[in-house]
Amino acid sequence: MAAQRFDRLDALRGAAVVWMVAFHFAFDLNHFRFIRQNFYHDPFWTWQRTCIVSTFLFCAGLGQAVAYTQGQRWPRFWRRWAQVAGCALLVTAGSWFIFPKSFITFGVLHGIAVMLVVVRLTAPAGRVLWLMGLVAVLLPLFIQHPLFDGRALNWLGLVTRKPVTEDYVPVLPWLGIMWWGMAAGQWMLAHRPHWLSGTVVSPARGLAVIGRWSLTVYMVHQPFFFAILAGVVALKRALV
């Protein structure tokens, strides 16, 4: 398959980015006491987070299916992987500065960095990826052990309690979502390629552009929101 842009995939990723940005803005409003919400236990917010992360990981699987089908070589894969892994380290450093007691050690970018390698290595499994994904999703429901509760191993996901952290996306069960994305992408590219490569309607073209720059938006939007809201808080205090 010749290299090409898949606008519908980009638009889907862009929609997830917009949803994520809106979610994080609400989180930041709560952090600075402009609103009062429980983002850690209220199902209205926790289910949104689950849906947003699931969409991102499914899109990552779709993207890997495209790259694998197009014959992407390992050097190019590792260049992109290094960008994701480097940004994950920056997220850890930034979150430690803002949330020293609950900083992010294995959030969504950390999870994606690990899962990208696993998904790429297992891409030849084809339709078996559907079953592998199901096992990955169900395994943490049946296997948990205190051994995995520590920071050294909690990234695997077989924990008995969730760690105190602002973002936690362990390999299990989330690898299953990316495996399903890879399996779905391989099937679509073989049988319904237009589902991914077809044109998008005019209102969604902006989402496609955002989707192509998803990592940049992810890294920039939170520092921007924090700077703006911190400035508003400082101004309010100065005027009191």
Tab-separated table of N, CA and C in Angstrom, residues 15-158:
chain	number	residue	atom	x	y	z
A	15	ALA	N	-11.059	14.123	17.013
A	15	ALA	CA	-12.239	14.215	17.886
A	15	ALA	C	-11.875	13.819	19.316
A	16	ALA	N	-11.047	12.772	19.455
A	16	ALA	CA	-10.600	12.370	20.788
A	16	ALA	C	-9.762	13.460	21.435
A	17	VAL	N	-8.947	14.148	20.633
A	17	VAL	CA	-8.119	15.237	21.161
A	17	VAL	C	-9.000	16.365	21.694
A	18	VAL	N	-10.014	16.748	20.914
A	18	VAL	CA	-10.910	17.828	21.336
A	18	VAL	C	-11.628	17.442	22.629
A	19	TRP	N	-12.103	16.208	22.703
A	19	TRP	CA	-12.776	15.723	23.915
A	19	TRP	C	-11.815	15.764	25.102
A	20	MET	N	-10.579	15.308	24.878
A	20	MET	CA	-9.574	15.318	25.937
A	20	MET	C	-9.285	16.737	26.426
A	21	VAL	N	-9.141	17.676	25.491
A	21	VAL	CA	-8.845	19.058	25.858
A	21	VAL	C	-9.988	19.633	26.700
A	22	ALA	N	-11.225	19.360	26.296
A	22	ALA	CA	-12.379	19.844	27.062
A	22	ALA	C	-12.396	19.227	28.460
A	23	PHE	N	-12.102	17.931	28.530
A	23	PHE	CA	-12.062	17.241	29.824
A	23	PHE	C	-10.985	17.850	30.722
A	24	HIS	N	-9.803	18.057	30.171
A	24	HIS	CA	-8.707	18.614	30.967
A	24	HIS	C	-8.972	20.052	31.389
A	25	PHE	N	-9.674	20.812	30.552
A	25	PHE	CA	-9.992	22.178	30.938
A	25	PHE	C	-10.939	22.173	32.138
A	26	ALA	N	-11.910	21.257	32.121
A	26	ALA	CA	-12.805	21.136	33.265
A	26	ALA	C	-12.022	20.697	34.510
A	27	PHE	N	-11.089	19.765	34.327
A	27	PHE	CA	-10.244	19.325	35.442
A	27	PHE	C	-9.452	20.496	36.016
A	28	ASP	N	-8.914	21.311	35.138
A	28	ASP	CA	-8.113	22.458	35.591
A	28	ASP	C	-8.982	23.494	36.296
A	29	LEU	N	-10.185	23.715	35.797
A	29	LEU	CA	-11.115	24.618	36.480
A	29	LEU	C	-11.386	24.128	37.897
A	30	ASN	N	-11.505	22.811	38.043
A	30	ASN	CA	-11.724	22.242	39.362
A	30	ASN	C	-10.478	22.393	40.235
A	31	HIS	N	-9.315	22.195	39.642
A	31	HIS	CA	-8.061	22.312	40.396
A	31	HIS	C	-7.891	23.717	40.956
A	32	PHE	N	-8.299	24.729	40.194
A	32	PHE	CA	-8.155	26.118	40.637
A	32	PHE	C	-9.413	26.642	41.347
A	33	ARG	N	-10.331	25.717	41.686
A	33	ARG	CA	-11.511	26.028	42.505
A	33	ARG	C	-12.543	26.901	41.799
A	34	PHE	N	-12.553	26.896	40.485
A	34	PHE	CA	-13.613	27.612	39.782
A	34	PHE	C	-14.900	26.794	39.755
A	35	ILE	N	-14.776	25.472	39.803
A	35	ILE	CA	-15.927	24.575	39.900
A	35	ILE	C	-15.618	23.556	40.989
A	36	ARG	N	-16.636	22.794	41.397
A	36	ARG	CA	-16.450	21.778	42.428
A	36	ARG	C	-16.951	20.437	41.879
A	37	GLN	N	-16.012	19.592	41.463
A	37	GLN	CA	-16.349	18.281	40.925
A	37	GLN	C	-15.379	17.249	41.477
A	38	ASN	N	-15.828	15.979	41.494
A	38	ASN	CA	-14.957	14.884	41.926
A	38	ASN	C	-14.534	14.088	40.693
A	39	PHE	N	-13.371	14.412	40.149
A	39	PHE	CA	-12.889	13.764	38.926
A	39	PHE	C	-12.350	12.361	39.180
A	40	TYR	N	-12.187	11.984	40.435
A	40	TYR	CA	-11.587	10.697	40.744
A	40	TYR	C	-12.616	9.605	41.018
A	41	HIS	N	-13.856	10.001	41.340
A	41	HIS	CA	-14.859	9.000	41.692
A	41	HIS	C	-16.207	9.197	41.002
A	42	ASP	N	-16.528	10.379	40.567
A	42	ASP	CA	-17.812	10.628	39.921
A	42	ASP	C	-17.850	9.912	38.566
A	43	PRO	N	-18.813	8.985	38.354
A	43	PRO	CA	-18.871	8.247	37.089
A	43	PRO	C	-18.983	9.148	35.861
A	44	PHE	N	-19.587	10.329	36.017
A	44	PHE	CA	-19.694	11.247	34.881
A	44	PHE	C	-18.322	11.582	34.315
A	45	TRP	N	-17.351	11.717	35.204
A	45	TRP	CA	-15.997	12.059	34.772
A	45	TRP	C	-15.136	10.831	34.536
A	46	THR	N	-15.242	9.810	35.378
A	46	THR	CA	-14.391	8.632	35.215
A	46	THR	C	-14.722	7.875	33.934
A	47	TRP	N	-16.003	7.811	33.558
A	47	TRP	CA	-16.361	7.123	32.320
A	47	TRP	C	-15.911	7.921	31.097
A	48	GLN	N	-15.934	9.239	31.207
A	48	GLN	CA	-15.400	10.035	30.102
A	48	GLN	C	-13.916	9.744	29.896
A	49	ARG	N	-13.177	9.690	30.989
A	49	ARG	CA	-11.752	9.391	30.880
A	49	ARG	C	-11.539	8.033	30.218
A	50	THR	N	-12.312	7.035	30.636
A	50	THR	CA	-12.181	5.701	30.042
A	50	THR	C	-12.439	5.729	28.546
A	51	CYS	N	-13.468	6.457	28.132
A	51	CYS	CA	-13.804	6.536	26.710
A	51	CYS	C	-12.726	7.277	25.920
A	52	ILE	N	-12.191	8.343	26.490
A	52	ILE	CA	-11.158	9.120	25.804
A	52	ILE	C	-9.901	8.274	25.616
A	53	VAL	N	-9.441	7.624	26.682
A	53	VAL	CA	-8.240	6.793	26.590
A	53	VAL	C	-8.460	5.646	25.616
A	54	SER	N	-9.639	5.022	25.678
A	54	SER	CA	-9.942	3.916	24.769
A	54	SER	C	-9.880	4.362	23.319
A	55	THR	N	-10.427	5.536	23.033
A	55	THR	CA	-10.402	6.043	21.656
A	55	THR	C	-8.980	6.297	21.192
A	56	PHE	N	-8.167	6.902	22.052
A	56	PHE	CA	-6.775	7.162	21.696
A	56	PHE	C	-6.025	5.865	21.406
A	57	LEU	N	-6.192	4.867	22.268
A	57	LEU	CA	-5.457	3.616	22.095
A	57	LEU	C	-5.961	2.839	20.882
A	58	PHE	N	-7.265	2.878	20.635
A	58	PHE	CA	-7.807	2.222	19.445
A	58	PHE	C	-7.258	2.886	18.192
A	59	CYS	N	-7.193	4.215	18.200
A	59	CYS	CA	-6.617	4.942	17.063
A	59	CYS	C	-5.133	4.624	16.896
A	60	ALA	N	-4.432	4.461	18.012
A	60	ALA	CA	-3.020	4.090	17.928
A	60	ALA	C	-2.868	2.725	17.279
A	61	GLY	N	-3.766	1.796	17.603
A	61	GLY	CA	-3.743	0.491	16.963
A	61	GLY	C	-4.056	0.587	15.479
A	62	LEU	N	-5.049	1.400	15.127
A	62	LEU	CA	-5.358	1.623	13.716
A	62	LEU	C	-4.153	2.196	12.982
A	63	GLY	N	-3.494	3.163	13.620
A	63	GLY	CA	-2.328	3.786	13.008
A	63	GLY	C	-1.201	2.793	12.788
A	64	GLN	N	-1.006	1.883	13.740
A	64	GLN	CA	0.022	0.867	13.567
A	64	GLN	C	-0.340	-0.124	12.462
A	65	ALA	N	-1.628	-0.401	12.301
A	65	ALA	CA	-2.058	-1.260	11.190
A	65	ALA	C	-1.717	-0.615	9.855
A	66	VAL	N	-1.954	0.696	9.746
A	66	VAL	CA	-1.614	1.427	8.522
A	66	VAL	C	-0.111	1.377	8.276
A	67	ALA	N	0.675	1.675	9.337
A	67	ALA	CA	2.132	1.693	9.185
A	67	ALA	C	2.661	0.321	8.803
A	68	TYR	N	2.145	-0.716	9.433
A	68	TYR	CA	2.603	-2.082	9.145
A	68	TYR	C	2.243	-2.487	7.725
A	69	THR	N	1.024	-2.155	7.300
A	69	THR	CA	0.581	-2.514	5.955
A	69	THR	C	1.373	-1.752	4.900
A	70	GLN	N	1.749	-0.521	5.215
A	70	GLN	CA	2.525	0.279	4.278
A	70	GLN	C	4.010	-0.079	4.289
A	71	GLY	N	4.390	-1.018	5.149
A	71	GLY	CA	5.779	-1.457	5.185
A	71	GLY	C	6.710	-0.506	5.898
A	72	GLN	N	6.209	0.186	6.905
A	72	GLN	CA	7.067	1.109	7.663
A	72	GLN	C	8.259	0.358	8.249
A	73	ARG	N	9.445	0.886	8.027
A	73	ARG	CA	10.654	0.246	8.525
A	73	ARG	C	10.898	0.608	9.986
A	74	TRP	N	11.700	-0.225	10.652
A	74	TRP	CA	11.951	-0.036	12.077
A	74	TRP	C	12.612	1.286	12.413
A	75	PRO	N	13.568	1.783	11.619
A	75	PRO	CA	14.166	3.089	11.978
A	75	PRO	C	13.125	4.200	12.085
A	76	ARG	N	12.167	4.238	11.162
A	76	ARG	CA	11.132	5.261	11.236
A	76	ARG	C	10.232	5.024	12.435
A	77	PHE	N	9.925	3.761	12.722
A	77	PHE	CA	9.117	3.437	13.902
A	77	PHE	C	9.797	3.953	15.157
A	78	TRP	N	11.109	3.694	15.281
A	78	TRP	CA	11.812	4.081	16.504
A	78	TRP	C	11.921	5.589	16.638
A	79	ARG	N	11.981	6.312	15.517
A	79	ARG	CA	12.000	7.779	15.608
A	79	ARG	C	10.698	8.296	16.198
A	80	ARG	N	9.589	7.769	15.729
A	80	ARG	CA	8.295	8.184	16.282
A	80	ARG	C	8.160	7.732	17.730
A	81	TRP	N	8.619	6.516	18.011
A	81	TRP	CA	8.539	5.995	19.370
A	81	TRP	C	9.335	6.881	20.329
A	82	ALA	N	10.506	7.347	19.902
A	82	ALA	CA	11.342	8.204	20.742
A	82	ALA	C	10.628	9.501	21.075
A	83	GLN	N	9.849	10.030	20.149
A	83	GLN	CA	9.077	11.241	20.425
A	83	GLN	C	8.057	10.985	21.529
A	84	VAL	N	7.340	9.874	21.434
A	84	VAL	CA	6.330	9.538	22.440
A	84	VAL	C	6.990	9.296	23.796
A	85	ALA	N	8.068	8.501	23.807
A	85	ALA	CA	8.748	8.195	25.069
A	85	ALA	C	9.345	9.452	25.692
A	86	GLY	N	9.927	10.320	24.870
A	86	GLY	CA	10.479	11.566	25.393
A	86	GLY	C	9.410	12.451	25.999
A	87	CYS	N	8.260	12.532	25.350
A	87	CYS	CA	7.151	13.323	25.892
A	87	CYS	C	6.630	12.710	27.184
A	88	ALA	N	6.640	11.384	27.275
A	88	ALA	CA	6.213	10.724	28.509
A	88	ALA	C	7.102	11.136	29.672
A	89	LEU	N	8.400	11.216	29.442
A	89	LEU	CA	9.321	11.650	30.499
A	89	LEU	C	9.056	13.102	30.896
A	90	LEU	N	8.736	13.937	29.917
A	90	LEU	CA	8.414	15.331	30.228
A	90	LEU	C	7.139	15.425	31.061
A	91	VAL	N	6.163	14.566	30.758
A	91	VAL	CA	4.923	14.542	31.540
A	91	VAL	C	5.221	14.170	32.984
A	92	THR	N	6.080	13.174	33.183
A	92	THR	CA	6.451	12.794	34.544
A	92	THR	C	7.100	13.960	35.279
A	93	ALA	N	8.032	14.634	34.625
A	93	ALA	CA	8.719	15.762	35.257
A	93	ALA	C	7.751	16.901	35.565
A	94	GLY	N	6.889	17.233	34.605
A	94	GLY	CA	5.932	18.316	34.820
A	94	GLY	C	4.929	18.001	35.901
A	95	SER	N	4.428	16.775	35.917
A	95	SER	CA	3.436	16.405	36.931
A	95	SER	C	4.060	16.351	38.318
A	96	TRP	N	5.340	15.987	38.397
A	96	TRP	CA	6.017	15.999	39.702
A	96	TRP	C	6.092	17.419	40.254
A	97	PHE	N	6.257	18.380	39.377
A	97	PHE	CA	6.333	19.775	39.806
A	97	PHE	C	4.974	20.276	40.311
A	98	ILE	N	3.894	19.870	39.635
A	98	ILE	CA	2.549	20.340	39.998
A	98	ILE	C	1.916	19.467	41.079
A	99	PHE	N	2.098	18.148	40.952
A	99	PHE	CA	1.471	17.197	41.882
A	99	PHE	C	2.555	16.300	42.496
A	100	PRO	N	3.374	16.819	43.383
A	100	PRO	CA	4.500	16.017	43.912
A	100	PRO	C	4.075	14.757	44.644
A	101	LYS	N	2.865	14.730	45.188
A	101	LYS	CA	2.408	13.552	45.925
A	101	LYS	C	1.687	12.543	45.031
A	102	SER	N	1.336	12.946	43.823
A	102	SER	CA	0.596	12.036	42.939
A	102	SER	C	1.049	12.187	41.492
A	103	PHE	N	2.344	12.423	41.314
A	103	PHE	CA	2.835	12.654	39.961
A	103	PHE	C	2.706	11.392	39.109
A	104	ILE	N	2.762	11.568	37.807
A	104	ILE	CA	2.483	10.496	36.851
A	104	ILE	C	3.750	9.694	36.580
A	105	THR	N	3.701	8.409	36.892
A	105	THR	CA	4.825	7.518	36.593
A	105	THR	C	4.533	6.612	35.401
A	106	PHE	N	3.260	6.322	35.167
A	106	PHE	CA	2.913	5.478	34.010
A	106	PHE	C	1.517	5.879	33.525
A	107	GLY	N	1.493	7.003	32.810
A	107	GLY	CA	0.244	7.503	32.263
A	107	GLY	C	0.042	7.041	30.835
A	108	VAL	N	-0.796	7.780	30.112
A	108	VAL	CA	-1.183	7.331	28.774
A	108	VAL	C	-0.002	7.306	27.815
A	109	LEU	N	0.887	8.286	27.854
A	109	LEU	CA	2.030	8.273	26.933
A	109	LEU	C	3.018	7.175	27.296
A	110	HIS	N	3.221	6.932	28.587
A	110	HIS	CA	4.091	5.831	29.000
A	110	HIS	C	3.514	4.508	28.505
A	111	GLY	N	2.188	4.349	28.689
A	111	GLY	CA	1.541	3.128	28.237
A	111	GLY	C	1.638	2.954	26.736
A	112	ILE	N	1.397	4.031	25.995
A	112	ILE	CA	1.474	3.955	24.541
A	112	ILE	C	2.881	3.573	24.101
A	113	ALA	N	3.897	4.135	24.742
A	113	ALA	CA	5.280	3.833	24.360
A	113	ALA	C	5.568	2.340	24.477
A	114	VAL	N	5.139	1.731	25.562
A	114	VAL	CA	5.362	0.296	25.749
A	114	VAL	C	4.493	-0.513	24.796
A	115	MET	N	3.223	-0.146	24.699
A	115	MET	CA	2.286	-0.937	23.896
A	115	MET	C	2.571	-0.845	22.405
A	116	LEU	N	3.102	0.268	21.941
A	116	LEU	CA	3.454	0.380	20.533
A	116	LEU	C	4.445	-0.700	20.121
A	117	VAL	N	5.436	-0.948	20.965
A	117	VAL	CA	6.441	-1.965	20.659
A	117	VAL	C	5.796	-3.347	20.626
A	118	VAL	N	4.961	-3.641	21.634
A	118	VAL	CA	4.309	-4.949	21.699
A	118	VAL	C	3.403	-5.158	20.489
A	119	VAL	N	2.612	-4.141	20.159
A	119	VAL	CA	1.676	-4.265	19.039
A	119	VAL	C	2.414	-4.427	17.720
A	120	ARG	N	3.490	-3.689	17.544
A	120	ARG	CA	4.255	-3.822	16.301
A	120	ARG	C	4.852	-5.221	16.172
A	121	LEU	N	5.390	-5.766	17.254
A	121	LEU	CA	5.999	-7.091	17.216
A	121	LEU	C	4.968	-8.193	16.971
A	122	THR	N	3.735	-7.976	17.420
A	122	THR	CA	2.698	-9.005	17.294
A	122	THR	C	1.792	-8.780	16.093
A	123	ALA	N	2.064	-7.784	15.270
A	123	ALA	CA	1.224	-7.485	14.113
A	123	ALA	C	0.992	-8.687	13.198
A	124	PRO	N	1.976	-9.571	12.988
A	124	PRO	CA	1.731	-10.719	12.098
A	124	PRO	C	0.683	-11.696	12.608
A	125	ALA	N	0.245	-11.564	13.865
A	125	ALA	CA	-0.746	-12.496	14.403
A	125	ALA	C	-2.096	-12.373	13.709
A	126	GLY	N	-2.359	-11.253	13.057
A	126	GLY	CA	-3.590	-11.100	12.276
A	126	GLY	C	-4.845	-11.211	13.114
A	127	ARG	N	-5.735	-12.115	12.700
A	127	ARG	CA	-7.032	-12.236	13.371
A	127	ARG	C	-6.915	-12.717	14.812
A	128	VAL	N	-5.821	-13.365	15.145
A	128	VAL	CA	-5.619	-13.813	16.526
A	128	VAL	C	-5.537	-12.618	17.484
A	129	LEU	N	-5.238	-11.444	16.946
A	129	LEU	CA	-5.171	-10.246	17.783
A	129	LEU	C	-6.496	-9.968	18.484
A	130	TRP	N	-7.605	-10.335	17.870
A	130	TRP	CA	-8.909	-10.142	18.528
A	130	TRP	C	-8.951	-10.935	19.837
A	131	LEU	N	-8.523	-12.195	19.785
A	131	LEU	CA	-8.520	-13.036	20.987
A	131	LEU	C	-7.491	-12.534	21.988
A	132	MET	N	-6.331	-12.161	21.507
A	132	MET	CA	-5.298	-11.632	22.399
A	132	MET	C	-5.800	-10.389	23.116
A	133	GLY	N	-6.513	-9.535	22.396
A	133	GLY	CA	-7.069	-8.334	23.007
A	133	GLY	C	-8.071	-8.663	24.092
A	134	LEU	N	-8.919	-9.658	23.834
A	134	LEU	CA	-9.917	-10.065	24.826
A	134	LEU	C	-9.240	-10.585	26.087
A	135	VAL	N	-8.213	-11.380	25.920
A	135	VAL	CA	-7.479	-11.907	27.081
A	135	VAL	C	-6.846	-10.765	27.873
A	136	ALA	N	-6.264	-9.802	27.176
A	136	ALA	CA	-5.622	-8.673	27.846
A	136	ALA	C	-6.633	-7.848	28.643
A	137	VAL	N	-7.825	-7.667	28.092
A	137	VAL	CA	-8.854	-6.882	28.772
A	137	VAL	C	-9.384	-7.616	30.002
A	138	LEU	N	-9.541	-8.931	29.893
A	138	LEU	CA	-10.148	-9.693	30.986
A	138	LEU	C	-9.160	-10.109	32.065
A	139	LEU	N	-7.886	-10.252	31.718
A	139	LEU	CA	-6.906	-10.801	32.655
A	139	LEU	C	-6.845	-10.058	33.988
A	140	PRO	N	-6.834	-8.711	34.003
A	140	PRO	CA	-6.758	-8.025	35.305
A	140	PRO	C	-7.994	-8.230	36.179
A	141	LEU	N	-9.090	-8.682	35.585
A	141	LEU	CA	-10.290	-8.948	36.377
A	141	LEU	C	-10.155	-10.226	37.196
A	142	PHE	N	-9.273	-11.122	36.757
A	142	PHE	CA	-9.149	-12.427	37.406
A	142	PHE	C	-7.811	-12.625	38.108
A	143	ILE	N	-6.824	-11.825	37.751
A	143	ILE	CA	-5.502	-11.975	38.360
A	143	ILE	C	-5.054	-10.640	38.926
A	144	GLN	N	-4.926	-10.578	40.234
A	144	GLN	CA	-4.333	-9.428	40.927
A	144	GLN	C	-3.464	-9.967	42.059
A	145	HIS	N	-2.396	-9.267	42.353
A	145	HIS	CA	-1.512	-9.705	43.441
A	145	HIS	C	-0.793	-8.485	44.017
A	146	PRO	N	-0.632	-8.450	45.351
A	146	PRO	CA	0.059	-7.304	45.967
A	146	PRO	C	1.471	-7.092	45.423
A	147	LEU	N	2.076	-8.127	44.864
A	147	LEU	CA	3.408	-7.981	44.288
A	147	LEU	C	3.445	-6.886	43.231
A	148	PHE	N	2.310	-6.682	42.541
A	148	PHE	CA	2.256	-5.711	41.447
A	148	PHE	C	1.822	-4.323	41.901
A	149	ASP	N	1.604	-4.144	43.204
A	149	ASP	CA	1.134	-2.845	43.687
A	149	ASP	C	2.243	-1.798	43.765
A	150	GLY	N	3.480	-2.220	43.868
A	150	GLY	CA	4.586	-1.284	43.959
A	150	GLY	C	4.850	-0.584	42.637
A	151	ARG	N	5.547	0.539	42.717
A	151	ARG	CA	5.806	1.346	41.527
A	151	ARG	C	6.625	0.597	40.481
A	152	ALA	N	7.444	-0.347	40.907
A	152	ALA	CA	8.304	-1.062	39.968
A	152	ALA	C	7.515	-1.961	39.023
A	153	LEU	N	6.328	-2.445	39.467
A	153	LEU	CA	5.571	-3.391	38.654
A	153	LEU	C	4.133	-2.974	38.384
A	154	ASN	N	3.665	-1.867	38.982
A	154	ASN	CA	2.249	-1.534	38.789
A	154	ASN	C	1.921	-1.150	37.357
A	155	TRP	N	2.948	-0.888	36.534
A	155	TRP	CA	2.714	-0.564	35.127
A	155	TRP	C	2.144	-1.747	34.354
A	156	LEU	N	2.271	-2.965	34.917
A	156	LEU	CA	1.703	-4.139	34.247
A	156	LEU	C	0.180	-4.182	34.375
A	157	GLY	N	-0.354	-3.652	35.482
A	157	GLY	CA	-1.804	-3.555	35.631
A	157	GLY	C	-2.464	-4.601	36.491
A	158	LEU	N	-1.713	-5.567	37.013
A	158	LEU	CA	-2.311	-6.637	37.822
A	158	LEU	C	-2.311	-6.261	39.300
